[in-house]
Amino acid sequence: MNKTRILLVTLMVLGSGLVGARPAVAAERESVIVTGTGAASGEPDTLAANLGVETTAPTVAEALTSAGVAATRMRDALVRDGIAKADLQTSNVSVSSTVGDDKKVTGYTAVQGLVATVRDLPRAGALISTAMAAGGDAARLNGVTFAIEDQAALLDDARAKAFAEARRKATLYAGQAGRPLGRVIRVSEENSGYQSGAAAHYDLASDSANAAVPIEPGLQQLSVTVTVEWSFQ
């Protein structure tokens, strides 16, 4: 009998705690979410020259050997002119067959690429010309790309402009809604990098390889897009 009473009392106590209980509901957050984009420009300080050699021979071995010799001459010429070996990188090596009208293989073409990073831009044109002359008729110049090595300051400038643009939009929307703008809830950076880059392609004939290649770095533009959420007061 006593055990029965104790059990009933326990059930009543537990049950009383459930009376009127409701599931917790997260309060709806009143806020505005906007994006802003900012850009900053600076003068490039490095250049990547996409160099290479292309040779054709009756056999694969001959084609690869002649391409390797030309590429080595090109690399050595750049090193002698002050390019660090760490700034030289083989970009690709390939061999393909050439066929005649009768669909029979007539020879093989070997291609070897070499990307040279030039950090002294005033000398870039002369360095490229030196490399082309060393490679001879096998030399190829597929293009150049400019870059800014230390982007931190420019990116920070772009970020500040992006945030200011986001704040301007949020303030406008808050005014239209008749609500004061509150604190920032979250900020996320969606993308950053080059918005528009300076690139060039030069098609040099072998008889003009001794002339200095004209180089104009122009300006490099970096952009940042941010998404910011502000609460309404």
PDB file of C-alpha atoms in Angstrom, residues 13-222:
ATOM      1  CA  VAL A  13       4.881  15.430  -9.391  1.00  0.00           C
ATOM      2  CA  LEU A  14       6.376  14.536 -12.769  1.00  0.00           C
ATOM      3  CA  GLY A  15       3.085  15.161 -14.526  1.00  0.00           C
ATOM      4  CA  SER A  16       2.650  18.585 -12.929  1.00  0.00           C
ATOM      5  CA  GLY A  17       5.907  19.698 -14.501  1.00  0.00           C
ATOM      6  CA  LEU A  18       4.555  18.955 -17.952  1.00  0.00           C
ATOM      7  CA  VAL A  19       1.285  20.844 -17.578  1.00  0.00           C
ATOM      8  CA  GLY A  20       1.325  23.972 -19.683  1.00  0.00           C
ATOM      9  CA  ALA A  21       4.810  23.248 -21.116  1.00  0.00           C
ATOM     10  CA  ARG A  22       5.420  24.540 -24.667  1.00  0.00           C
ATOM     11  CA  PRO A  23       8.307  23.861 -27.061  1.00  0.00           C
ATOM     12  CA  ALA A  24      10.909  26.636 -27.160  1.00  0.00           C
ATOM     13  CA  VAL A  25      10.603  28.800 -30.254  1.00  0.00           C
ATOM     14  CA  ALA A  26      13.647  30.750 -31.497  1.00  0.00           C
ATOM     15  CA  ALA A  27      12.997  34.453 -31.599  1.00  0.00           C
ATOM     16  CA  GLU A  28      12.835  35.795 -35.136  1.00  0.00           C
ATOM     17  CA  ARG A  29      15.820  38.013 -35.904  1.00  0.00           C
ATOM     18  CA  GLU A  30      15.006  41.361 -37.487  1.00  0.00           C
ATOM     19  CA  SER A  31      17.915  42.336 -39.675  1.00  0.00           C
ATOM     20  CA  VAL A  32      19.073  43.393 -43.116  1.00  0.00           C
ATOM     21  CA  ILE A  33      21.649  41.505 -45.205  1.00  0.00           C
ATOM     22  CA  VAL A  34      23.519  43.327 -47.959  1.00  0.00           C
ATOM     23  CA  THR A  35      26.598  42.867 -50.123  1.00  0.00           C
ATOM     24  CA  GLY A  36      29.241  45.412 -51.034  1.00  0.00           C
ATOM     25  CA  THR A  37      32.112  45.335 -53.516  1.00  0.00           C
ATOM     26  CA  GLY A  38      35.285  47.379 -53.333  1.00  0.00           C
ATOM     27  CA  ALA A  39      38.270  47.660 -55.663  1.00  0.00           C
ATOM     28  CA  ALA A  40      41.786  49.040 -55.405  1.00  0.00           C
ATOM     29  CA  SER A  41      44.425  49.453 -58.109  1.00  0.00           C
ATOM     30  CA  GLY A  42      48.190  49.233 -57.983  1.00  0.00           C
ATOM     31  CA  GLU A  43      51.123  48.932 -60.344  1.00  0.00           C
ATOM     32  CA  PRO A  44      52.304  45.356 -60.977  1.00  0.00           C
ATOM     33  CA  ASP A  45      55.772  44.477 -59.722  1.00  0.00           C
ATOM     34  CA  THR A  46      56.215  41.019 -61.261  1.00  0.00           C
ATOM     35  CA  LEU A  47      55.814  39.522 -64.706  1.00  0.00           C
ATOM     36  CA  ALA A  48      55.429  35.882 -65.691  1.00  0.00           C
ATOM     37  CA  ALA A  49      56.697  35.209 -69.213  1.00  0.00           C
ATOM     38  CA  ASN A  50      55.234  32.064 -70.742  1.00  0.00           C
ATOM     39  CA  LEU A  51      58.136  30.951 -72.904  1.00  0.00           C
ATOM     40  CA  GLY A  52      58.740  27.689 -74.710  1.00  0.00           C
ATOM     41  CA  VAL A  53      60.327  25.795 -77.561  1.00  0.00           C
ATOM     42  CA  GLU A  54      58.868  23.725 -80.377  1.00  0.00           C
ATOM     43  CA  THR A  55      60.865  21.369 -82.586  1.00  0.00           C
ATOM     44  CA  THR A  56      60.030  18.801 -85.257  1.00  0.00           C
ATOM     45  CA  ALA A  57      62.096  15.721 -86.135  1.00  0.00           C
ATOM     46  CA  PRO A  58      61.672  12.331 -87.838  1.00  0.00           C
ATOM     47  CA  THR A  59      61.687  10.452 -84.492  1.00  0.00           C
ATOM     48  CA  VAL A  60      60.389  11.078 -81.003  1.00  0.00           C
ATOM     49  CA  ALA A  61      63.878  10.875 -79.515  1.00  0.00           C
ATOM     50  CA  GLU A  62      65.284  13.456 -81.945  1.00  0.00           C
ATOM     51  CA  ALA A  63      62.373  15.812 -81.377  1.00  0.00           C
ATOM     52  CA  LEU A  64      62.705  15.598 -77.588  1.00  0.00           C
ATOM     53  CA  THR A  65      66.472  16.025 -77.720  1.00  0.00           C
ATOM     54  CA  SER A  66      66.375  19.117 -79.927  1.00  0.00           C
ATOM     55  CA  ALA A  67      63.610  20.653 -77.780  1.00  0.00           C
ATOM     56  CA  GLY A  68      65.609  19.956 -74.633  1.00  0.00           C
ATOM     57  CA  VAL A  69      68.731  21.562 -76.070  1.00  0.00           C
ATOM     58  CA  ALA A  70      66.832  24.712 -77.095  1.00  0.00           C
ATOM     59  CA  ALA A  71      65.044  24.936 -73.743  1.00  0.00           C
ATOM     60  CA  THR A  72      68.332  24.550 -71.888  1.00  0.00           C
ATOM     61  CA  ARG A  73      69.920  27.357 -73.906  1.00  0.00           C
ATOM     62  CA  MET A  74      66.932  29.555 -73.104  1.00  0.00           C
ATOM     63  CA  ARG A  75      67.086  28.722 -69.384  1.00  0.00           C
ATOM     64  CA  ASP A  76      70.847  29.252 -69.145  1.00  0.00           C
ATOM     65  CA  ALA A  77      70.602  32.627 -70.884  1.00  0.00           C
ATOM     66  CA  LEU A  78      68.015  33.805 -68.361  1.00  0.00           C
ATOM     67  CA  VAL A  79      70.104  32.591 -65.420  1.00  0.00           C
ATOM     68  CA  ARG A  80      73.165  34.394 -66.757  1.00  0.00           C
ATOM     69  CA  ASP A  81      71.091  37.571 -66.984  1.00  0.00           C
ATOM     70  CA  GLY A  82      70.089  37.373 -63.330  1.00  0.00           C
ATOM     71  CA  ILE A  83      66.911  35.291 -63.176  1.00  0.00           C
ATOM     72  CA  ALA A  84      66.983  33.007 -60.125  1.00  0.00           C
ATOM     73  CA  LYS A  85      66.538  29.307 -60.816  1.00  0.00           C
ATOM     74  CA  ALA A  86      63.670  29.322 -58.326  1.00  0.00           C
ATOM     75  CA  ASP A  87      61.841  31.708 -60.686  1.00  0.00           C
ATOM     76  CA  LEU A  88      62.075  29.290 -63.626  1.00  0.00           C
ATOM     77  CA  GLN A  89      59.559  26.480 -63.962  1.00  0.00           C
ATOM     78  CA  THR A  90      58.876  23.940 -66.687  1.00  0.00           C
ATOM     79  CA  SER A  91      55.211  24.329 -67.589  1.00  0.00           C
ATOM     80  CA  ASN A  92      54.635  21.404 -69.925  1.00  0.00           C
ATOM     81  CA  VAL A  93      56.360  18.803 -72.055  1.00  0.00           C
ATOM     82  CA  SER A  94      54.528  17.062 -74.886  1.00  0.00           C
ATOM     83  CA  VAL A  95      55.147  15.137 -78.087  1.00  0.00           C
ATOM     84  CA  SER A  96      52.680  14.792 -80.942  1.00  0.00           C
ATOM     85  CA  SER A  97      52.890  13.176 -84.337  1.00  0.00           C
ATOM     86  CA  THR A  98      52.497  14.922 -87.675  1.00  0.00           C
ATOM     87  CA  VAL A  99      50.769  13.164 -90.554  1.00  0.00           C
ATOM     88  CA  GLY A 100      50.729  13.668 -94.283  1.00  0.00           C
ATOM     89  CA  ASP A 101      47.837  13.651 -96.720  1.00  0.00           C
ATOM     90  CA  ASP A 102      47.943   9.871 -96.765  1.00  0.00           C
ATOM     91  CA  LYS A 103      47.428   9.807 -92.970  1.00  0.00           C
ATOM     92  CA  LYS A 104      50.862   8.310 -92.417  1.00  0.00           C
ATOM     93  CA  VAL A 105      53.154   9.692 -89.708  1.00  0.00           C
ATOM     94  CA  THR A 106      55.768  11.977 -91.218  1.00  0.00           C
ATOM     95  CA  GLY A 107      57.472  13.132 -88.001  1.00  0.00           C
ATOM     96  CA  TYR A 108      57.079  14.254 -84.421  1.00  0.00           C
ATOM     97  CA  THR A 109      56.736  17.652 -82.767  1.00  0.00           C
ATOM     98  CA  ALA A 110      58.067  18.206 -79.255  1.00  0.00           C
ATOM     99  CA  VAL A 111      56.940  21.161 -77.149  1.00  0.00           C
ATOM    100  CA  GLN A 112      58.489  22.247 -73.870  1.00  0.00           C
ATOM    101  CA  GLY A 113      57.275  25.256 -71.902  1.00  0.00           C
ATOM    102  CA  LEU A 114      59.215  27.473 -69.506  1.00  0.00           C
ATOM    103  CA  VAL A 115      57.621  30.073 -67.237  1.00  0.00           C
ATOM    104  CA  ALA A 116      60.031  32.789 -66.106  1.00  0.00           C
ATOM    105  CA  THR A 117      59.077  35.138 -63.267  1.00  0.00           C
ATOM    106  CA  VAL A 118      60.682  38.546 -63.755  1.00  0.00           C
ATOM    107  CA  ARG A 119      60.861  40.770 -60.666  1.00  0.00           C
ATOM    108  CA  ASP A 120      62.754  43.639 -62.278  1.00  0.00           C
ATOM    109  CA  LEU A 121      60.106  44.947 -64.683  1.00  0.00           C
ATOM    110  CA  PRO A 122      62.310  47.582 -66.397  1.00  0.00           C
ATOM    111  CA  ARG A 123      64.508  44.697 -67.590  1.00  0.00           C
ATOM    112  CA  ALA A 124      61.631  42.417 -68.601  1.00  0.00           C
ATOM    113  CA  GLY A 125      61.697  43.293 -72.296  1.00  0.00           C
ATOM    114  CA  ALA A 126      65.436  42.719 -72.598  1.00  0.00           C
ATOM    115  CA  LEU A 127      65.248  39.435 -70.657  1.00  0.00           C
ATOM    116  CA  ILE A 128      62.509  38.092 -72.891  1.00  0.00           C
ATOM    117  CA  SER A 129      64.457  39.068 -75.996  1.00  0.00           C
ATOM    118  CA  THR A 130      67.569  37.347 -74.618  1.00  0.00           C
ATOM    119  CA  ALA A 131      65.614  34.154 -74.014  1.00  0.00           C
ATOM    120  CA  MET A 132      64.082  34.234 -77.497  1.00  0.00           C
ATOM    121  CA  ALA A 133      67.474  34.728 -79.114  1.00  0.00           C
ATOM    122  CA  ALA A 134      68.945  31.826 -77.139  1.00  0.00           C
ATOM    123  CA  GLY A 135      66.113  29.521 -78.199  1.00  0.00           C
ATOM    124  CA  GLY A 136      66.602  30.373 -81.879  1.00  0.00           C
ATOM    125  CA  ASP A 137      63.967  29.324 -84.394  1.00  0.00           C
ATOM    126  CA  ALA A 138      62.533  26.881 -81.864  1.00  0.00           C
ATOM    127  CA  ALA A 139      61.712  29.672 -79.375  1.00  0.00           C
ATOM    128  CA  ARG A 140      58.108  30.586 -78.653  1.00  0.00           C
ATOM    129  CA  LEU A 141      56.575  33.363 -76.553  1.00  0.00           C
ATOM    130  CA  ASN A 142      52.994  32.505 -75.656  1.00  0.00           C
ATOM    131  CA  GLY A 143      52.248  35.573 -73.550  1.00  0.00           C
ATOM    132  CA  VAL A 144      52.999  37.476 -70.366  1.00  0.00           C
ATOM    133  CA  THR A 145      50.973  38.026 -67.216  1.00  0.00           C
ATOM    134  CA  PHE A 146      51.463  40.806 -64.678  1.00  0.00           C
ATOM    135  CA  ALA A 147      50.889  40.481 -60.948  1.00  0.00           C
ATOM    136  CA  ILE A 148      51.349  42.294 -57.644  1.00  0.00           C
ATOM    137  CA  GLU A 149      53.404  40.124 -55.317  1.00  0.00           C
ATOM    138  CA  ASP A 150      52.389  41.759 -52.024  1.00  0.00           C
ATOM    139  CA  GLN A 151      48.636  42.321 -52.261  1.00  0.00           C
ATOM    140  CA  ALA A 152      47.888  42.798 -48.549  1.00  0.00           C
ATOM    141  CA  ALA A 153      47.636  46.598 -48.500  1.00  0.00           C
ATOM    142  CA  LEU A 154      45.557  46.767 -51.688  1.00  0.00           C
ATOM    143  CA  LEU A 155      43.210  44.042 -50.501  1.00  0.00           C
ATOM    144  CA  ASP A 156      42.698  45.842 -47.173  1.00  0.00           C
ATOM    145  CA  ASP A 157      41.843  49.014 -49.086  1.00  0.00           C
ATOM    146  CA  ALA A 158      39.367  47.074 -51.225  1.00  0.00           C
ATOM    147  CA  ARG A 159      37.847  45.459 -48.119  1.00  0.00           C
ATOM    148  CA  ALA A 160      37.308  48.866 -46.478  1.00  0.00           C
ATOM    149  CA  LYS A 161      35.578  50.135 -49.624  1.00  0.00           C
ATOM    150  CA  ALA A 162      33.437  46.999 -49.816  1.00  0.00           C
ATOM    151  CA  PHE A 163      32.322  47.354 -46.190  1.00  0.00           C
ATOM    152  CA  ALA A 164      31.533  51.049 -46.688  1.00  0.00           C
ATOM    153  CA  GLU A 165      29.387  50.166 -49.705  1.00  0.00           C
ATOM    154  CA  ALA A 166      27.560  47.524 -47.684  1.00  0.00           C
ATOM    155  CA  ARG A 167      26.942  50.015 -44.853  1.00  0.00           C
ATOM    156  CA  ARG A 168      25.574  52.569 -47.331  1.00  0.00           C
ATOM    157  CA  LYS A 169      23.060  50.033 -48.638  1.00  0.00           C
ATOM    158  CA  ALA A 170      22.061  48.881 -45.154  1.00  0.00           C
ATOM    159  CA  THR A 171      21.521  52.457 -43.994  1.00  0.00           C
ATOM    160  CA  LEU A 172      19.331  53.119 -47.028  1.00  0.00           C
ATOM    161  CA  TYR A 173      17.183  50.048 -46.408  1.00  0.00           C
ATOM    162  CA  ALA A 174      16.897  50.793 -42.701  1.00  0.00           C
ATOM    163  CA  GLY A 175      15.687  54.296 -43.524  1.00  0.00           C
ATOM    164  CA  GLN A 176      13.117  52.955 -45.963  1.00  0.00           C
ATOM    165  CA  ALA A 177      11.899  50.508 -43.317  1.00  0.00           C
ATOM    166  CA  GLY A 178      11.729  53.239 -40.672  1.00  0.00           C
ATOM    167  CA  ARG A 179      14.072  51.344 -38.362  1.00  0.00           C
ATOM    168  CA  PRO A 180      17.364  52.454 -36.808  1.00  0.00           C
ATOM    169  CA  LEU A 181      20.367  50.401 -37.906  1.00  0.00           C
ATOM    170  CA  GLY A 182      21.818  48.339 -35.076  1.00  0.00           C
ATOM    171  CA  ARG A 183      24.985  46.312 -34.589  1.00  0.00           C
ATOM    172  CA  VAL A 184      26.750  44.108 -37.096  1.00  0.00           C
ATOM    173  CA  ILE A 185      25.758  40.471 -36.656  1.00  0.00           C
ATOM    174  CA  ARG A 186      28.065  38.805 -39.163  1.00  0.00           C
ATOM    175  CA  VAL A 187      30.498  39.566 -41.963  1.00  0.00           C
ATOM    176  CA  SER A 188      31.657  37.175 -44.665  1.00  0.00           C
ATOM    177  CA  GLU A 189      34.066  37.691 -47.529  1.00  0.00           C
ATOM    178  CA  GLU A 190      32.783  35.922 -50.593  1.00  0.00           C
ATOM    179  CA  ASN A 191      35.634  36.416 -53.020  1.00  0.00           C
ATOM    180  CA  SER A 192      38.782  38.384 -53.526  1.00  0.00           C
ATOM    181  CA  GLY A 193      41.421  38.640 -56.212  1.00  0.00           C
ATOM    182  CA  TYR A 194      42.060  40.206 -59.565  1.00  0.00           C
ATOM    183  CA  GLN A 195      39.026  41.889 -61.025  1.00  0.00           C
ATOM    184  CA  SER A 196      40.835  42.637 -64.251  1.00  0.00           C
ATOM    185  CA  GLY A 197      44.364  41.670 -65.055  1.00  0.00           C
ATOM    186  CA  ALA A 198      46.871  42.960 -67.536  1.00  0.00           C
ATOM    187  CA  ALA A 199      47.966  40.272 -69.942  1.00  0.00           C
ATOM    188  CA  ALA A 200      49.622  40.403 -73.304  1.00  0.00           C
ATOM    189  CA  HIS A 201      50.458  38.070 -76.157  1.00  0.00           C
ATOM    190  CA  TYR A 202      53.409  38.601 -78.435  1.00  0.00           C
ATOM    191  CA  ASP A 203      53.971  36.721 -81.664  1.00  0.00           C
ATOM    192  CA  LEU A 204      57.627  37.275 -82.472  1.00  0.00           C
ATOM    193  CA  ALA A 205      59.273  36.261 -85.712  1.00  0.00           C
ATOM    194  CA  SER A 206      62.759  34.800 -85.322  1.00  0.00           C
ATOM    195  CA  ASP A 207      64.382  37.707 -87.144  1.00  0.00           C
ATOM    196  CA  SER A 208      62.982  40.193 -84.601  1.00  0.00           C
ATOM    197  CA  ALA A 209      63.976  38.269 -81.475  1.00  0.00           C
ATOM    198  CA  ASN A 210      67.038  40.467 -80.943  1.00  0.00           C
ATOM    199  CA  ALA A 211      64.846  43.568 -80.536  1.00  0.00           C
ATOM    200  CA  ALA A 212      63.736  44.383 -76.985  1.00  0.00           C
ATOM    201  CA  VAL A 213      60.114  43.436 -76.403  1.00  0.00           C
ATOM    202  CA  PRO A 214      58.122  46.535 -75.356  1.00  0.00           C
ATOM    203  CA  ILE A 215      56.555  46.004 -71.913  1.00  0.00           C
ATOM    204  CA  GLU A 216      53.853  48.222 -70.387  1.00  0.00           C
ATOM    205  CA  PRO A 217      52.634  46.913 -67.005  1.00  0.00           C
ATOM    206  CA  GLY A 218      49.710  49.324 -66.622  1.00  0.00           C
ATOM    207  CA  LEU A 219      47.637  48.938 -63.445  1.00  0.00           C
ATOM    208  CA  GLN A 220      46.339  45.827 -61.705  1.00  0.00           C
ATOM    209  CA  GLN A 221      42.939  45.983 -60.026  1.00  0.00           C
ATOM    210  CA  LEU A 222      41.979  43.848 -57.042  1.00  0.00           C
TER     211      LEU A 222
END
